[in-house]
Amino acid sequence: MSKMLRVNELSYRYGTKQVLHRVSFAVEQGEFFGILGPNGSGKTTLLKLLSKELPLQEGAIALNDMPLVSFSPKQLARVVAVLPQSVEAAFGYTVKETVELGRYAHQRGLLPKWTEEDERAVQEALAKTGLLAKQQQPIDQLSGGERQRVYLARALAQEPKVLLLDEPTNHMDIAQQVRLLNELKQWTNEKRLTVVAIFHDLHLASLYCDRLLLLHEGHVAANGTPSELIEETTMEHVFHVAVRRQAHPVLPAPLLTFLPHVKHMSEGLASLTMTTTSEQLVVTTKTPFKVLSSAVVGAGVQWARYFVNRHVPKQYTSSDPEAEMKQYLRERSFDVQQTIGMMTAVHVEDASIVYEKDLEVSLCAIVTAGVGNAVDVTKAWQQNVSSSVGTINTMIFIDGMLTDAAFVQAVMTATEAKTKALSDEGVLDPVTNTFATGTSTDCIAIAASQTGREYAYAGSATALGKAIGRAVYEATINALRNYEKRKGERR
Ligand code: ADP
């Protein structure tokens, strides 16, 4: 298959110093191709070889299946545009004049004429880079980021098939970086522009690049999609820093987090305090706990210090419960970013708290239970299950360091214990008259101090799982009895 760019066994040395070792890769038309690697790994040298700024020493480079060496400078400029890392500000030129220089390769004859085509290309490039309003300004009066956009506009005015970028976002703030990369990405899709760019930022590279080349001391350490390549061990080997890989929240792309030499100090369960009023039950920890929850506020994985179980009337409705709950929390001076917020129609004074403490595990389970909406989930398909605020809310605080697997297993174990408690208390689904497994709006939060003892798992075969099973079962039973008692008193 024909490739836009093909690099074969490319080696390069400055004097006796070899900086590229038999580098091979290929880039297809319309690809966004990223080059990554630590300082001194040979990225810039590689890019300079691709733009013929450095002469070929060993190996081969082909552009559109033609050897790069066979291109005259002008022929090359019609296909390849370069945005170098730093460009000296040319004094006396305006923005527009600088961008016009990009048309050089397209002009013909000894006395080239400025054509409508040239003007259109320049205006389009100015528009795309957001420089229309600044075209008459002298470029030496622009900021570093603006100047970089001018040179990008010049490269675009060249209407290249391949754009080579050396850290294109170097002088830009994060918003400008994202805007530029969004644009470039769009051009690769719409105009089939091929982009080869050096990146310093692994996140940006993994978000925008179709493929990445990872250089390590002049060798290709890896070549593949971000997902294949951004692997913890590879990155640690190449960059010599500890990293952790996670999923991007909305894209199937990996995110890498560097692990700093900063220790998370936690005071753990000992620092936990709880206050209850008729309006809310609030658990506060002195240092943040890592939380996996399904709460209205703070769902997913969060670090939190405040855990609020708020009592709302049975008739509570809101078109946007999350926004309403955040408002509620703000009015009560909670730091919303550090708060897990749940709701219940149950009286929160009826919460049941169970501590489990032995040699292996220290945890605390807090449950509020109302079973007005009790439902047998295996038969829920037969009924029109409402999602009003009935609810069993379960919070579990654990001293220790949980893996992702342990967090998810903790949810499973706690749910199994809750369901068993409902069945042992004889709670029925009023529609099907079978044992209820939960209510339609149950909520759970697993909070761990993430210091001290490590727990890889939390299934029923583990000490942690056993403690969760026992504590949640007992707390749920007690909470159900408190609920029944209050119902009985009302009658
Ligand atoms: P990167 O872009 O990944 O930081 P470079 O391609 O700039 O890497 O540099 C690769 C190696 O080549 C480095 O060790 C650098 O010091 C060396 N180098 C770069 N340019 C020259 C030069 N003009 N003369 C001698 N050595 C150079």
Short mmCIF file of C-alpha atoms and ligand atoms in Angstrom, two decimals:
data_model
loop_
_atom_site.label_atom_id
_atom_site.label_comp_id
_atom_site.label_asym_id
_atom_site.label_seq_id
_atom_site.Cartn_x
_atom_site.Cartn_y
_atom_site.Cartn_z
CA MET A 1 0.00 0.00 0.00
CA SER A 2 1.24 3.47 -0.77
CA LYS A 3 2.30 5.53 2.19
CA MET A 4 2.55 9.29 2.44
CA LEU A 5 5.83 8.95 4.26
CA ARG A 6 8.10 5.97 4.58
CA VAL A 7 11.25 5.91 6.67
CA ASN A 8 13.56 2.96 6.32
CA GLU A 9 16.57 2.09 8.49
CA LEU A 10 17.38 5.73 9.06
CA SER A 11 20.56 6.41 11.03
CA TYR A 12 22.22 9.71 11.76
CA ARG A 13 25.34 10.95 13.48
CA TYR A 14 26.63 14.37 14.40
CA GLY A 15 30.37 13.92 13.90
CA THR A 16 31.04 10.65 15.67
CA LYS A 17 28.00 10.85 17.87
CA GLN A 18 25.29 8.53 16.60
CA VAL A 19 21.86 9.89 17.55
CA LEU A 20 19.50 7.81 15.37
CA HIS A 21 19.81 4.05 15.01
CA ARG A 22 18.06 2.33 12.09
CA VAL A 23 14.73 4.04 12.61
CA SER A 24 11.88 2.71 10.44
CA PHE A 25 8.21 3.66 10.27
CA ALA A 26 5.55 4.69 7.80
CA VAL A 27 2.76 7.25 7.91
CA GLU A 28 -0.41 7.09 5.86
CA GLN A 29 -2.18 10.00 4.26
CA GLY A 30 -4.50 11.74 6.70
CA GLU A 31 -2.81 10.28 9.75
CA PHE A 32 -2.02 12.30 12.82
CA PHE A 33 1.33 10.83 13.76
CA GLY A 34 3.06 11.73 17.02
CA ILE A 35 6.72 11.42 17.96
CA LEU A 36 7.45 11.06 21.66
CA GLY A 37 10.60 10.59 23.66
CA PRO A 38 12.71 12.17 26.37
CA ASN A 39 15.00 15.09 25.64
CA GLY A 40 17.93 14.07 23.49
CA SER A 41 16.22 10.95 22.13
CA GLY A 42 16.55 12.23 18.55
CA LYS A 43 13.07 13.61 17.80
CA THR A 44 14.19 16.95 16.37
CA THR A 45 16.96 15.32 14.37
CA LEU A 46 14.42 12.94 12.86
CA LEU A 47 12.09 15.78 11.94
CA LYS A 48 14.95 17.75 10.39
CA LEU A 49 15.81 14.76 8.25
CA LEU A 50 12.19 14.55 7.11
CA SER A 51 12.23 18.20 6.05
CA LYS A 52 15.68 17.89 4.45
CA GLU A 53 17.08 20.45 6.81
CA LEU A 54 19.69 17.80 7.58
CA PRO A 55 21.24 15.70 4.80
CA LEU A 56 20.51 12.01 4.58
CA GLN A 57 23.43 9.90 5.82
CA GLU A 58 22.16 6.35 6.04
CA GLY A 59 18.85 4.77 5.23
CA ALA A 60 16.00 6.03 3.08
CA ILE A 61 13.07 8.44 3.27
CA ALA A 62 10.30 8.37 0.68
CA LEU A 63 7.53 10.87 0.23
CA ASN A 64 4.57 9.63 -1.78
CA ASP A 65 6.76 6.72 -2.88
CA MET A 66 9.42 9.07 -4.27
CA PRO A 67 12.85 9.34 -2.64
CA LEU A 68 13.07 12.54 -0.63
CA VAL A 69 16.51 13.24 -2.13
CA SER A 70 14.93 13.61 -5.57
CA PHE A 71 12.78 16.60 -4.51
CA SER A 72 14.03 20.12 -5.29
CA PRO A 73 13.48 22.60 -2.45
CA LYS A 74 10.56 24.13 -4.29
CA GLN A 75 8.99 20.76 -5.11
CA LEU A 76 9.36 19.73 -1.50
CA ALA A 77 7.76 22.94 -0.27
CA ARG A 78 4.67 22.14 -2.31
CA VAL A 79 4.22 18.93 -0.38
CA VAL A 80 5.77 19.48 3.03
CA ALA A 81 5.44 22.44 5.38
CA VAL A 82 7.41 22.76 8.58
CA LEU A 83 6.63 24.50 11.81
CA PRO A 84 9.89 24.62 13.71
CA GLN A 85 10.11 24.77 17.47
CA SER A 86 11.35 28.31 17.70
CA VAL A 87 11.39 30.87 14.99
CA GLU A 88 13.31 34.10 15.19
CA ALA A 89 10.98 37.06 14.81
CA ALA A 90 11.69 38.67 11.47
CA PHE A 91 11.73 42.39 12.09
CA GLY A 92 9.72 44.71 9.95
CA TYR A 93 7.28 42.13 8.57
CA THR A 94 3.57 42.24 9.24
CA VAL A 95 1.56 39.14 10.03
CA LYS A 96 0.11 39.02 6.53
CA GLU A 97 3.49 39.52 4.83
CA THR A 98 4.91 36.64 6.85
CA VAL A 99 2.04 34.36 5.89
CA GLU A 100 2.40 35.37 2.22
CA LEU A 101 5.90 33.87 2.25
CA GLY A 102 4.17 30.50 2.46
CA ARG A 103 3.02 30.93 -1.14
CA TYR A 104 6.56 31.01 -2.51
CA ALA A 105 6.52 27.37 -3.53
CA HIS A 106 3.39 27.83 -5.60
CA GLN A 107 4.65 30.80 -7.61
CA ARG A 108 6.00 30.27 -11.07
CA GLY A 109 8.30 32.08 -13.44
CA LEU A 110 11.07 34.57 -12.90
CA LEU A 111 8.74 37.42 -12.00
CA PRO A 112 5.98 35.64 -10.12
CA LYS A 113 2.59 37.27 -10.03
CA TRP A 114 0.41 37.32 -6.94
CA THR A 115 -2.75 35.49 -7.96
CA GLU A 116 -6.25 35.30 -6.54
CA GLU A 117 -5.43 31.73 -5.59
CA ASP A 118 -2.50 32.98 -3.50
CA GLU A 119 -4.66 35.59 -1.77
CA ARG A 120 -7.39 33.03 -1.01
CA ALA A 121 -4.89 30.61 0.52
CA VAL A 122 -3.42 33.36 2.70
CA GLN A 123 -6.81 34.60 3.89
CA GLU A 124 -7.94 31.05 4.66
CA ALA A 125 -4.80 30.37 6.67
CA LEU A 126 -5.24 33.64 8.59
CA ALA A 127 -8.86 32.78 9.32
CA LYS A 128 -8.06 29.27 10.51
CA THR A 129 -5.44 30.49 12.92
CA GLY A 130 -7.62 33.31 14.22
CA LEU A 131 -5.32 36.03 12.89
CA LEU A 132 -7.59 37.88 10.48
CA ALA A 133 -7.87 40.87 12.77
CA LYS A 134 -4.14 41.01 13.38
CA GLN A 135 -2.90 40.75 9.80
CA GLN A 136 -1.48 44.26 9.61
CA GLN A 137 0.42 44.05 12.90
CA PRO A 138 4.20 43.74 12.89
CA ILE A 139 5.02 40.26 14.11
CA ASP A 140 7.74 41.40 16.48
CA GLN A 141 4.96 42.95 18.57
CA LEU A 142 3.11 39.66 19.09
CA SER A 143 3.29 37.25 22.00
CA GLY A 144 5.16 33.97 21.64
CA GLY A 145 1.94 32.02 21.20
CA GLU A 146 0.57 34.42 18.59
CA ARG A 147 3.83 34.36 16.69
CA GLN A 148 3.72 30.60 16.61
CA ARG A 149 0.24 30.84 15.11
CA VAL A 150 1.59 33.17 12.42
CA TYR A 151 4.16 30.57 11.41
CA LEU A 152 1.50 27.94 11.48
CA ALA A 153 -0.59 30.15 9.17
CA ARG A 154 2.42 30.48 6.88
CA ALA A 155 2.75 26.69 6.81
CA LEU A 156 -0.96 26.31 6.04
CA ALA A 157 -0.85 28.93 3.27
CA GLN A 158 1.67 26.62 1.66
CA GLU A 159 -1.24 24.14 1.32
CA PRO A 160 0.99 21.18 2.09
CA LYS A 161 0.10 17.51 2.05
CA VAL A 162 2.33 16.88 5.03
CA LEU A 163 2.77 19.16 8.01
CA LEU A 164 5.81 18.64 10.21
CA LEU A 165 5.53 20.20 13.64
CA ASP A 166 8.18 20.41 16.33
CA GLU A 167 6.27 20.81 19.58
CA PRO A 168 3.56 22.88 17.95
CA THR A 169 2.05 23.93 21.26
CA ASN A 170 5.28 24.94 22.90
CA HIS A 171 4.49 28.59 23.51
CA MET A 172 0.75 28.26 23.93
CA ASP A 173 -1.47 28.18 26.96
CA ILE A 174 -3.57 25.06 27.42
CA ALA A 175 -6.70 26.50 25.75
CA GLN A 176 -4.69 27.56 22.70
CA GLN A 177 -3.06 24.13 22.57
CA VAL A 178 -6.39 22.36 22.55
CA ARG A 179 -7.83 24.73 19.93
CA LEU A 180 -4.86 24.26 17.62
CA LEU A 181 -4.88 20.50 17.97
CA ASN A 182 -8.64 20.40 17.37
CA GLU A 183 -8.08 22.30 14.12
CA LEU A 184 -5.20 20.10 13.01
CA LYS A 185 -7.24 17.02 13.76
CA GLN A 186 -10.09 18.38 11.67
CA TRP A 187 -7.76 19.02 8.72
CA THR A 188 -6.41 15.50 8.85
CA ASN A 189 -9.99 14.27 8.60
CA GLU A 190 -11.37 16.76 6.09
CA LYS A 191 -8.41 17.59 3.89
CA ARG A 192 -6.52 14.32 4.43
CA LEU A 193 -3.62 16.41 5.64
CA THR A 194 -0.89 14.25 7.12
CA VAL A 195 0.51 15.57 10.39
CA VAL A 196 3.78 14.44 11.92
CA ALA A 197 4.31 16.19 15.22
CA ILE A 198 6.73 16.03 18.12
CA PHE A 199 4.94 16.05 21.43
CA HIS A 200 6.15 16.61 24.93
CA ASP A 201 2.81 16.15 26.55
CA LEU A 202 1.82 12.49 26.69
CA HIS A 203 -1.82 13.33 27.38
CA LEU A 204 -2.23 15.54 24.36
CA ALA A 205 -0.36 13.05 22.21
CA SER A 206 -2.58 10.19 23.29
CA LEU A 207 -5.75 12.24 22.77
CA TYR A 208 -4.99 13.48 19.27
CA CYS A 209 -2.61 11.07 17.58
CA ASP A 210 -3.76 8.09 15.55
CA ARG A 211 -0.37 6.57 16.04
CA LEU A 212 2.73 7.28 18.07
CA LEU A 213 6.41 6.61 17.62
CA LEU A 214 8.32 6.38 20.84
CA LEU A 215 12.04 7.14 20.61
CA HIS A 216 14.52 6.11 23.25
CA GLU A 217 18.18 7.05 22.83
CA GLY A 218 17.80 7.14 19.06
CA HIS A 219 16.05 3.76 18.82
CA VAL A 220 12.39 3.07 18.13
CA ALA A 221 11.12 1.89 21.51
CA ALA A 222 7.55 1.43 20.27
CA ASN A 223 5.26 2.29 17.37
CA GLY A 224 1.51 1.90 17.63
CA THR A 225 -1.82 3.39 18.63
CA PRO A 226 -1.81 5.38 21.89
CA SER A 227 -3.69 2.60 23.55
CA GLU A 228 -1.13 -0.03 22.52
CA LEU A 229 1.81 2.16 23.28
CA ILE A 230 1.03 4.12 26.36
CA GLU A 231 1.77 1.30 28.68
CA GLU A 232 3.06 1.72 32.18
CA THR A 233 6.18 -0.43 31.77
CA THR A 234 7.17 1.05 28.39
CA MET A 235 6.78 4.59 29.65
CA GLU A 236 8.70 3.86 32.83
CA HIS A 237 11.51 2.31 30.80
CA VAL A 238 11.72 5.27 28.41
CA PHE A 239 11.02 8.20 30.71
CA HIS A 240 12.40 6.79 33.98
CA VAL A 241 9.44 7.90 36.06
CA ALA A 242 6.74 5.84 37.66
CA VAL A 243 3.43 6.15 35.83
CA ARG A 244 -0.07 4.84 36.21
CA ARG A 245 -2.45 4.36 33.30
CA GLN A 246 -6.16 5.17 33.47
CA ALA A 247 -9.09 5.45 31.11
CA HIS A 248 -10.04 8.82 29.67
CA PRO A 249 -13.54 9.74 30.91
CA VAL A 250 -15.16 10.01 27.46
CA LEU A 251 -12.71 8.76 24.83
CA PRO A 252 -11.25 5.29 24.35
CA ALA A 253 -7.80 6.77 25.00
CA PRO A 254 -5.39 6.13 27.84
CA LEU A 255 -4.43 8.79 30.33
CA LEU A 256 -1.10 8.60 32.04
CA THR A 257 -0.50 9.94 35.47
CA PHE A 258 2.94 10.36 36.87
CA LEU A 259 3.42 9.11 40.38
CA PRO A 260 5.19 11.79 42.34
CA HIS A 261 7.38 11.16 45.35
CA VAL A 262 4.70 12.59 47.55
CA LYS A 263 3.22 10.39 50.19
CA HIS A 264 -0.48 10.51 50.91
CA MET A 265 -0.74 10.89 54.66
CA SER A 266 -4.05 9.87 56.07
CA GLU A 267 -5.40 9.87 59.56
CA GLY A 268 -7.76 7.12 58.51
CA LEU A 269 -10.85 6.02 60.36
CA ALA A 270 -9.63 7.45 63.64
CA SER A 271 -10.31 10.93 62.29
CA LEU A 272 -13.89 10.15 61.27
CA THR A 273 -16.65 12.20 62.88
CA MET A 274 -20.36 12.00 62.34
CA THR A 275 -23.15 14.46 63.06
CA THR A 276 -26.82 13.83 62.53
CA THR A 277 -29.73 16.23 62.44
CA SER A 278 -33.23 15.69 61.10
CA GLU A 279 -32.01 17.31 57.88
CA GLN A 280 -28.81 15.40 57.19
CA LEU A 281 -26.26 12.86 58.31
CA VAL A 282 -22.74 14.10 57.75
CA VAL A 283 -19.55 12.09 58.02
CA THR A 284 -16.34 14.09 57.93
CA THR A 285 -12.82 12.73 57.64
CA LYS A 286 -9.77 14.82 58.43
CA THR A 287 -7.93 13.75 55.28
CA PRO A 288 -9.53 12.78 51.96
CA PHE A 289 -10.67 9.20 51.34
CA LYS A 290 -10.76 7.67 47.87
CA VAL A 291 -14.36 6.91 47.06
CA LEU A 292 -16.20 4.79 44.53
CA SER A 293 -19.85 5.72 44.61
CA SER A 294 -23.15 6.01 42.79
CA ALA A 295 -24.07 9.16 44.73
CA VAL A 296 -26.00 12.06 43.18
CA VAL A 297 -22.99 14.27 43.82
CA GLY A 298 -19.49 12.79 43.46
CA ALA A 299 -20.40 9.67 41.49
CA GLY A 300 -17.62 7.52 40.07
CA VAL A 301 -14.20 7.79 41.61
CA GLN A 302 -13.46 10.82 43.79
CA TRP A 303 -11.37 11.90 46.70
CA ALA A 304 -13.70 13.25 49.36
CA ARG A 305 -13.78 14.44 52.94
CA TYR A 306 -17.52 15.04 53.39
CA PHE A 307 -20.21 12.39 53.07
CA VAL A 308 -23.71 13.79 53.23
CA ASN A 309 -26.86 11.70 53.41
CA ARG A 310 -29.63 14.26 53.10
CA HIS A 311 -33.21 13.78 54.11
CA VAL A 312 -35.72 14.96 51.53
CA PRO A 313 -39.52 14.77 51.57
CA LYS A 314 -41.13 11.77 49.89
CA GLN A 315 -42.53 14.04 47.19
CA TYR A 316 -39.07 15.39 46.31
CA THR A 317 -38.70 15.91 42.60
CA SER A 318 -36.18 17.90 40.63
CA SER A 319 -35.45 17.99 36.91
CA ASP A 320 -31.77 18.13 37.81
CA PRO A 321 -31.17 16.50 41.20
CA GLU A 322 -27.39 16.81 40.88
CA ALA A 323 -27.51 20.59 40.40
CA GLU A 324 -30.11 20.95 43.13
CA MET A 325 -28.05 18.86 45.54
CA LYS A 326 -24.91 20.84 44.76
CA GLN A 327 -26.80 24.02 45.49
CA TYR A 328 -27.97 22.54 48.80
CA LEU A 329 -24.38 21.62 49.68
CA ARG A 330 -22.99 25.03 48.74
CA GLU A 331 -25.60 26.78 50.86
CA ARG A 332 -24.32 24.73 53.78
CA SER A 333 -20.69 25.60 53.02
CA PHE A 334 -19.57 22.16 51.87
CA ASP A 335 -16.72 22.03 49.40
CA VAL A 336 -18.66 20.35 46.60
CA GLN A 337 -15.48 19.03 44.95
CA GLN A 338 -14.77 17.02 48.09
CA THR A 339 -18.28 15.90 48.92
CA ILE A 340 -20.23 12.72 48.29
CA GLY A 341 -23.92 13.64 48.38
CA MET A 342 -26.81 11.18 48.67
CA MET A 343 -30.52 11.68 49.29
CA THR A 344 -33.14 9.66 51.08
CA ALA A 345 -36.74 10.06 52.19
CA VAL A 346 -35.82 8.01 55.26
CA HIS A 347 -35.29 9.77 58.59
CA VAL A 348 -31.51 9.90 58.78
CA GLU A 349 -31.61 9.67 62.59
CA ASP A 350 -32.59 6.05 61.96
CA ALA A 351 -29.22 5.29 60.43
CA SER A 352 -27.41 2.25 61.74
CA ILE A 353 -23.65 2.33 62.28
CA VAL A 354 -21.56 -0.79 62.63
CA TYR A 355 -17.82 -0.84 63.30
CA GLU A 356 -15.76 -3.91 62.47
CA LYS A 357 -12.33 -3.93 63.99
CA ASP A 358 -9.97 -6.85 64.32
CA LEU A 359 -6.33 -7.52 63.55
CA GLU A 360 -6.86 -7.56 59.82
CA VAL A 361 -9.57 -5.03 59.07
CA SER A 362 -10.92 -1.80 60.44
CA LEU A 363 -14.06 -0.45 58.84
CA CYS A 364 -17.32 1.31 59.50
CA ALA A 365 -20.63 0.76 57.69
CA ILE A 366 -23.44 3.32 57.86
CA VAL A 367 -26.82 2.42 56.42
CA THR A 368 -30.15 4.21 56.13
CA ALA A 369 -32.95 2.03 54.87
CA GLY A 370 -36.43 2.69 53.63
CA VAL A 371 -38.26 0.04 51.70
CA GLY A 372 -41.30 1.90 50.39
CA ASN A 373 -39.97 1.18 46.90
CA ALA A 374 -38.76 -2.33 47.64
CA VAL A 375 -38.35 -4.27 44.46
CA ASP A 376 -37.32 -7.75 43.38
CA VAL A 377 -34.86 -6.85 40.66
CA THR A 378 -35.26 -10.20 38.93
CA LYS A 379 -38.93 -9.36 38.34
CA ALA A 380 -38.59 -5.65 37.82
CA TRP A 381 -39.12 -6.12 34.08
CA GLN A 382 -42.73 -7.01 34.88
CA GLN A 383 -43.47 -3.70 36.51
CA ASN A 384 -43.24 -0.04 36.00
CA VAL A 385 -40.60 0.61 38.65
CA SER A 386 -40.72 4.19 39.82
CA SER A 387 -37.57 5.89 40.88
CA SER A 388 -38.75 7.97 43.77
CA VAL A 389 -36.53 8.51 46.80
CA GLY A 390 -37.25 5.38 48.85
CA THR A 391 -33.83 4.03 49.16
CA ILE A 392 -31.20 2.12 51.04
CA ASN A 393 -28.06 4.23 51.28
CA THR A 394 -24.88 2.42 52.24
CA MET A 395 -21.58 4.06 53.12
CA ILE A 396 -18.53 1.99 53.98
CA PHE A 397 -15.35 3.56 55.35
CA ILE A 398 -12.25 1.39 55.24
CA ASP A 399 -8.79 1.87 56.72
CA GLY A 400 -6.41 0.66 54.04
CA MET A 401 -5.26 0.77 50.47
CA LEU A 402 -7.71 -0.79 48.02
CA THR A 403 -6.95 -1.78 44.43
CA ASP A 404 -9.54 -1.04 41.73
CA ALA A 405 -10.56 -4.68 41.92
CA ALA A 406 -11.07 -4.40 45.68
CA PHE A 407 -13.26 -1.32 45.26
CA VAL A 408 -15.51 -3.07 42.76
CA GLN A 409 -15.63 -6.26 44.80
CA ALA A 410 -16.51 -4.21 47.87
CA VAL A 411 -19.58 -2.97 45.98
CA MET A 412 -20.53 -6.54 45.07
CA THR A 413 -19.98 -7.90 48.57
CA ALA A 414 -21.93 -5.08 50.18
CA THR A 415 -24.81 -5.52 47.73
CA GLU A 416 -24.99 -9.25 48.41
CA ALA A 417 -25.07 -8.56 52.16
CA LYS A 418 -27.82 -5.98 51.74
CA THR A 419 -29.94 -8.35 49.66
CA LYS A 420 -29.52 -11.10 52.24
CA ALA A 421 -30.58 -8.71 54.99
CA LEU A 422 -33.73 -7.81 53.07
CA SER A 423 -34.62 -11.42 52.55
CA ASP A 424 -33.92 -12.37 56.19
CA GLU A 425 -36.13 -9.49 57.32
CA GLY A 426 -38.82 -10.75 54.95
CA VAL A 427 -39.04 -7.56 52.93
CA LEU A 428 -41.29 -8.21 49.94
CA ASP A 429 -41.74 -6.55 46.60
CA PRO A 430 -45.34 -5.33 47.02
CA VAL A 431 -46.14 -5.91 43.34
CA THR A 432 -44.77 -9.41 42.81
CA ASN A 433 -44.96 -10.55 46.44
CA THR A 434 -41.49 -12.08 46.12
CA PHE A 435 -38.46 -11.20 48.25
CA ALA A 436 -37.17 -7.73 47.48
CA THR A 437 -33.50 -7.44 46.52
CA GLY A 438 -33.23 -3.69 47.06
CA THR A 439 -35.11 -0.52 46.24
CA SER A 440 -35.26 1.31 42.95
CA THR A 441 -32.91 4.08 44.04
CA ASP A 442 -30.32 2.48 46.30
CA CYS A 443 -26.99 4.22 46.59
CA ILE A 444 -23.56 3.08 47.72
CA ALA A 445 -20.20 4.64 48.55
CA ILE A 446 -17.01 2.71 49.28
CA ALA A 447 -14.46 5.04 50.89
CA ALA A 448 -10.88 3.97 51.65
CA SER A 449 -8.12 5.91 53.37
CA GLN A 450 -5.59 4.55 50.82
CA THR A 451 -2.84 4.25 53.38
CA GLY A 452 -1.67 1.38 55.54
CA ARG A 453 -2.63 -2.20 54.85
CA GLU A 454 -3.13 -3.17 51.21
CA TYR A 455 -6.20 -5.04 50.04
CA ALA A 456 -6.00 -6.53 46.56
CA TYR A 457 -9.50 -8.02 46.78
CA ALA A 458 -12.68 -7.69 48.76
CA GLY A 459 -14.65 -10.81 47.84
CA SER A 460 -16.11 -13.10 50.45
CA ALA A 461 -12.92 -15.20 50.64
CA THR A 462 -10.91 -12.23 51.94
CA ALA A 463 -10.69 -10.70 55.39
CA LEU A 464 -11.97 -7.41 54.01
CA GLY A 465 -14.86 -9.08 52.21
CA LYS A 466 -15.85 -10.97 55.34
CA ALA A 467 -15.87 -7.79 57.40
CA ILE A 468 -17.90 -5.91 54.77
CA GLY A 469 -20.38 -8.76 54.55
CA ARG A 470 -20.90 -8.88 58.28
CA ALA A 471 -21.01 -5.12 58.88
CA VAL A 472 -23.34 -4.29 55.99
CA TYR A 473 -25.66 -7.16 56.86
CA GLU A 474 -25.91 -6.07 60.47
CA ALA A 475 -26.25 -2.37 59.68
CA THR A 476 -28.93 -3.03 57.07
CA ILE A 477 -30.95 -5.25 59.42
CA ASN A 478 -30.76 -2.59 62.15
CA ALA A 479 -31.68 0.20 59.76
CA LEU A 480 -34.66 -1.81 58.47
CA ARG A 481 -35.85 -2.39 62.03
CA ASN A 482 -35.48 1.31 62.86
CA TYR A 483 -37.54 2.09 59.77
CA GLU A 484 -40.26 -0.41 60.70
CA LYS A 485 -40.31 0.88 64.27
CA ARG A 486 -40.87 4.46 63.14
CA LYS A 487 -43.58 3.30 60.74
CA GLY A 488 -45.21 1.40 63.61
CA GLU A 489 -45.10 4.48 65.86
CA ARG A 490 -46.76 6.59 63.18
CA ARG A 491 -49.65 4.20 62.89
P1 ADP B 1 15.28 15.62 20.98
O1 ADP B 1 14.61 16.45 19.95
O2 ADP B 1 14.63 14.30 21.19
O3 ADP B 1 15.51 16.35 22.27
P2 ADP B 1 17.63 15.96 19.33
O4 ADP B 1 17.37 15.35 18.01
O5 ADP B 1 17.52 17.43 19.46
O6 ADP B 1 16.72 15.22 20.43
O7 ADP B 1 19.07 15.54 19.81
C1 ADP B 1 19.53 14.20 19.82
C2 ADP B 1 20.97 14.16 20.28
O8 ADP B 1 21.77 14.80 19.32
C3 ADP B 1 21.20 14.91 21.57
O9 ADP B 1 22.12 14.17 22.32
C4 ADP B 1 21.79 16.22 21.13
O10 ADP B 1 22.68 16.72 22.10
C5 ADP B 1 22.52 15.84 19.88
N1 ADP B 1 22.57 16.97 18.93
C6 ADP B 1 21.51 17.65 18.46
N2 ADP B 1 21.92 18.57 17.56
C7 ADP B 1 23.27 18.48 17.47
C8 ADP B 1 24.27 19.18 16.72
N3 ADP B 1 23.95 20.14 15.86
N4 ADP B 1 25.54 18.80 16.92
C9 ADP B 1 25.87 17.81 17.76
N5 ADP B 1 24.97 17.12 18.50
C10 ADP B 1 23.68 17.44 18.36
#
